Amino acid sequence: MLLIWLGGVSTYAQAVVDTSLTMPAIEITASNIRNESMGFSGRSWDAEEMLKLNAQNVAELLSSESGSYLKSYGLGSIATSSVRGGNAGHTLLLWNGLPLNSPMLAQLDLSLLPIFAAESVRFTPGSNTALWGSGAIGGIIDLQNTADFSKKVVVQNKSGIGSFGRFLQQNKILIGNQKFQSITRLSLERAENDFFYNVGRGIPDKQQTNASFKQHFIMQELYWKINAKHSFSLQYWGQNSNRNIPPTIVQSKSEAQQNDVVHRLFFDLKGTLKNGVWNVKGGYFNERLDYRDQQILLKAESHFSTFIGEMSSTWSPLKGHLFLAGMTYTKSMAQADGYKNQVPEEDRTALFVSWKYGSKKYNSQFSVRQEFLDNTILPFIPSLTLEYYFQPEFKIRGKFNRNYRLPSLNDRFWIPGGNPDILPESGWSQETGIDYTLKNKKFVFLSSLTAYHRIINNWILWSQQPGEFHFSANNITSVRSYGLEPRVDLSYTFQKSIVGFKVGYDFVRAINLFDLASPYMTAGSQLIYTPVHQISATFSMSFLKFSFMYHHQLTGKTKGINEDVDTFLVGNFRLFYQIKNKNGKAGFFMNCNNIWDADYVVVERRPMPGIHFMTGVQISFEK
Amino acid sequence: MMIKIVFITVFLIQMAHAQSVANFEAYNLSEGEYINGADGSGGFRNGDIFLPNEYNSDFMAWSGWAISAVTDVTTPGFTNQYSAIPGGGYNGSGHYAVTYAFGNNNIKLTGEAAGKTIPGMYVTNNTYSYYSMKDGDAFSKKFGGITGNDADYFLLTIKAYHNGLISNDSIDFYLADYRFLDNTKDYIVDTWEWVDISELGSVDSLTFRLSSSDTGIFGMNTPAYFCIDNVFDSNPSSIEENVLSTEFVLKPNPANEYVNVHFNSDGMHQLELLDLTGNILRSINSFAEKVQLDLQSLHSGMYIIRTASKERTSSKYLPKYKVQITFHSFNF
């Protein structure tokens, strides 16, 4: 293990720890120069924290967090994110550092990502394509799995039942020693989602139909510490999700169904050098989506495979200097009725280099990336980040970088409408922020203010253009995004209690820069499904064996495709009781969502449930 | 030397009755079949009209017009996009035309029909559009909305081009109308309905545009389809009266300088000569069995003879032609 003195880190979780001017030593792995890139304010959750949260998947996890807008089509339905005015394809999903976004759509349904699959989840708003590649424009969500070689046996179970026929069963079994670790995760989740929703004054509530889902998940992780310098891991992620697609509130019925089958295989080989580490990892992701609608006699299957291989090395030749160099190769291929008889493929090769320098007062990071798509040279992507500590508690940070997002395979090859000549989205972004931290034995105060600005040119949209009789993908406009993100996080410890309060506000302007006929958008107008204002506040308290959390979220009015989506306020509550002994823990939880029974929609014509509950137990045994 | 030779040419101005009805039956499709231009023909010629079609063989997608004999009226969705909701063509016929008209869509008059007046055509909803409006789908709303009170509509607007100019007038036909305060009057057209477009006058081509109350930033959500049949047919009320009525007979028909109206019943008859805009040009009350109308002062074109007796009112089209003498000069 290499310990190296490094510059400050900026995530909240780390900021709690790293408040001294003499920065602590941290463990360097081959990838953490990317994970802990400077200039960002982000958030991470470990498995222990996630067990206590009122969330089962990444969509639910992010919905309670500032900095992202979750576009949810309803309970158990599709959910995508908009971070800092970006679209769903501008949030990069990673699993152990490898991109999970579908090459067909350049995005991923966040409701299909169970947080139970990961040992930790990191959400980092902000542009970082220089280090992570295409799509990391609005932010990054990284699901990480790691081994703890100190553990021998861990058995965990979480079982719950809830409103609308929700049932949850999660099991995790760890067996290992100091050389070898095996972790098996199994889960089953299902729900009928037959909730009632309000359709208007004087009209009987309507019951949601065709909204049930069932999801099976299995993950097997194998970790092998080969020797003191080398380690290897192999992980498999299998998932089968069946869900019905409910009707809109202005649709009599729906018989649509969607089946998503996922097979993901990942390996990771790490070794240490004299002054650094090296890492070779790869993945094979195979996903099939089967959409059927018996009512309209529609059957649409699609399938993609992605091979990813990555080599990288991180080393520190001089005190305070850290270098990263790596190469990623990605090959994707897809099959779908929409490609007719084609099997589109794409080969992507990316080279990236990063130099990080830290001193007592200031840190810097300069990164570059050059990617090649098939035989095309993509834009050169530089990134520069600076941090300066006025005081140990007070830091200013800034970042300047270029961004890009490659068109998806559908954008290029779908028939009709795919555009082989479509250009990647690209542009520049700037970000600055200040962080102020105050901490003593009882009191922790974290605050930050981030301002950002970004322009993305060649914005890709599907629309029906004049003279066309079908939708097509085009580089249709440019979008300027800018915003402010003030955050405050307080916690106070007294006797056996901890009281916490966290509040965040997001001001997001995402402005279309050209007059468009289709979609009809005037220059200067805010993008649809991008609320200008969001406020998120969380109050938490723990006392002895009890913990309590209340989260309140205000999402401002936003435009939809057909009509405006009104401002809505939603409150969620969670009560948790846990007893521990030397070898285990047992807990009881009760979640109450939408506690004020608000009538609201996130996506127009797609109703959300009123007040609903979930309760259950969590048991873990450890040896 | 210049020799002037005089040729006398007689032009019969052909009227609507001389134009052939486009009923698409000549395509000889079996039930359930359709043709959507995949052969690259660029359109369909039937009777005196041409229905343009654009087919993209790369995308295997079509727009414009298709000819259909599809009878499935139960399957909603775009997989049933070639179907007319009555389950066949007008009056039980097998064939009809269906159009996907996201923007404007056209019919061109060809041959001798070009520049003439079209009495009308039969129009109905496409099955995909019908169920989309009736029940909603993933992209479109159920007309009336949640409460049934939304003032929704699906409107077909027809305009005419003549000599390169588009008509100011237009014919509006509501394929669905939920704007009534009394919701029981709300309707979605599910039968073949006669649309009289004679008011548009002389026509080289017709242009069709659909609009809907269910419209978002990507345009109209209601599927942009409708179906037509029996283009150039006569007004159904006229047909009925022509067939069933024994009120009167026009001789000659078409006419030139005069027309005789022979009544088949006794009593007083009120006789009116109208132009296609409804202006009454002559009005005669007569107890005679035959009345002769002088047409010499009238321009050539389509007129209407309307009679009223105690029992009923009847009307018939009367095309007037003229003899035209043309002098052609040739230099030798």
PDB file of N, CA, C and O in Angstrom, chain A residues 6-7 60 75 77 152 166 230 248 273 277 340 350 354 373 555 614:
ATOM      1  N   LEU A   6      -1.104  14.237  -0.066  1.00  0.00           N
ATOM      2  CA  LEU A   6      -1.806  14.748  -1.233  1.00  0.00           C
ATOM      3  C   LEU A   6      -2.594  15.982  -0.853  1.00  0.00           C
ATOM      4  O   LEU A   6      -2.849  16.241   0.310  1.00  0.00           O
ATOM      5  N   GLY A   7      -2.992  16.682  -1.871  1.00  0.00           N
ATOM      6  CA  GLY A   7      -3.765  17.893  -1.668  1.00  0.00           C
ATOM      7  C   GLY A   7      -5.116  17.610  -1.090  1.00  0.00           C
ATOM      8  O   GLY A   7      -5.548  16.476  -0.936  1.00  0.00           O
ATOM      9  N   GLU A  60     -33.912   6.676  -6.240  1.00  0.00           N
ATOM     10  CA  GLU A  60     -34.432   7.078  -4.925  1.00  0.00           C
ATOM     11  C   GLU A  60     -33.338   7.701  -4.081  1.00  0.00           C
ATOM     12  O   GLU A  60     -33.592   8.610  -3.297  1.00  0.00           O
ATOM     13  N   LEU A  75     -43.851   5.500  -9.533  1.00  0.00           N
ATOM     14  CA  LEU A  75     -43.275   4.511  -8.643  1.00  0.00           C
ATOM     15  C   LEU A  75     -42.914   3.256  -9.428  1.00  0.00           C
ATOM     16  O   LEU A  75     -43.755   2.653 -10.086  1.00  0.00           O
ATOM     17  N   SER A  77     -41.240   3.060 -12.050  1.00  0.00           N
ATOM     18  CA  SER A  77     -41.087   3.305 -13.482  1.00  0.00           C
ATOM     19  C   SER A  77     -39.746   3.959 -13.790  1.00  0.00           C
ATOM     20  O   SER A  77     -38.945   4.225 -12.893  1.00  0.00           O
ATOM     21  N   LYS A 152     -14.417 -12.011   8.005  1.00  0.00           N
ATOM     22  CA  LYS A 152     -14.426 -13.459   7.762  1.00  0.00           C
ATOM     23  C   LYS A 152     -15.808 -13.942   7.350  1.00  0.00           C
ATOM     24  O   LYS A 152     -15.934 -14.655   6.354  1.00  0.00           O
ATOM     25  N   ARG A 166     -45.726  -3.729  -1.953  1.00  0.00           N
ATOM     26  CA  ARG A 166     -44.266  -3.736  -2.103  1.00  0.00           C
ATOM     27  C   ARG A 166     -43.652  -4.769  -1.167  1.00  0.00           C
ATOM     28  O   ARG A 166     -44.015  -4.862   0.008  1.00  0.00           O
ATOM     29  N   HIS A 230      -0.113  -7.350  -5.188  1.00  0.00           N
ATOM     30  CA  HIS A 230      -1.081  -7.574  -6.261  1.00  0.00           C
ATOM     31  C   HIS A 230      -2.407  -8.080  -5.711  1.00  0.00           C
ATOM     32  O   HIS A 230      -2.443  -8.877  -4.771  1.00  0.00           O
ATOM     33  N   THR A 248     -50.980   6.725 -18.818  1.00  0.00           N
ATOM     34  CA  THR A 248     -50.954   8.103 -18.339  1.00  0.00           C
ATOM     35  C   THR A 248     -52.324   8.424 -17.746  1.00  0.00           C
ATOM     36  O   THR A 248     -53.271   7.646 -17.873  1.00  0.00           O
ATOM     37  N   LEU A 273       3.756  -0.257  -7.719  1.00  0.00           N
ATOM     38  CA  LEU A 273       5.072   0.037  -8.260  1.00  0.00           C
ATOM     39  C   LEU A 273       5.898   0.672  -7.145  1.00  0.00           C
ATOM     40  O   LEU A 273       5.417   0.864  -6.021  1.00  0.00           O
ATOM     41  N   VAL A 277       0.979   2.868  -8.383  1.00  0.00           N
ATOM     42  CA  VAL A 277       0.175   1.673  -8.578  1.00  0.00           C
ATOM     43  C   VAL A 277      -0.190   1.552 -10.056  1.00  0.00           C
ATOM     44  O   VAL A 277      -0.171   2.539 -10.789  1.00  0.00           O
ATOM     45  N   LYS A 340     -32.896  -2.377 -38.418  1.00  0.00           N
ATOM     46  CA  LYS A 340     -33.193  -3.236 -39.556  1.00  0.00           C
ATOM     47  C   LYS A 340     -32.173  -4.362 -39.615  1.00  0.00           C
ATOM     48  O   LYS A 340     -32.013  -5.071 -38.653  1.00  0.00           O
ATOM     49  N   ALA A 350      -9.543   5.776 -25.892  1.00  0.00           N
ATOM     50  CA  ALA A 350      -9.282   7.050 -25.207  1.00  0.00           C
ATOM     51  C   ALA A 350      -7.951   6.981 -24.475  1.00  0.00           C
ATOM     52  O   ALA A 350      -7.631   5.982 -23.820  1.00  0.00           O
ATOM     53  N   SER A 354      -3.241  12.776 -16.368  1.00  0.00           N
ATOM     54  CA  SER A 354      -3.571  13.785 -15.371  1.00  0.00           C
ATOM     55  C   SER A 354      -2.369  14.037 -14.461  1.00  0.00           C
ATOM     56  O   SER A 354      -1.631  13.107 -14.114  1.00  0.00           O
ATOM     57  N   LEU A 373     -13.102   7.813 -32.062  1.00  0.00           N
ATOM     58  CA  LEU A 373     -14.318   7.035 -32.320  1.00  0.00           C
ATOM     59  C   LEU A 373     -14.208   6.457 -33.719  1.00  0.00           C
ATOM     60  O   LEU A 373     -14.197   7.203 -34.701  1.00  0.00           O
ATOM     61  N   THR A 555     -39.540  21.263  -5.404  1.00  0.00           N
ATOM     62  CA  THR A 555     -39.115  21.271  -6.811  1.00  0.00           C
ATOM     63  C   THR A 555     -39.952  22.304  -7.549  1.00  0.00           C
ATOM     64  O   THR A 555     -41.179  22.213  -7.563  1.00  0.00           O
ATOM     65  N   MET A 614     -43.345   1.923   4.128  1.00  0.00           N
ATOM     66  CA  MET A 614     -42.607   0.672   4.017  1.00  0.00           C
ATOM     67  C   MET A 614     -41.993   0.383   5.382  1.00  0.00           C
ATOM     68  O   MET A 614     -41.468   1.291   6.050  1.00  0.00           O
TER      69      MET A 614
END
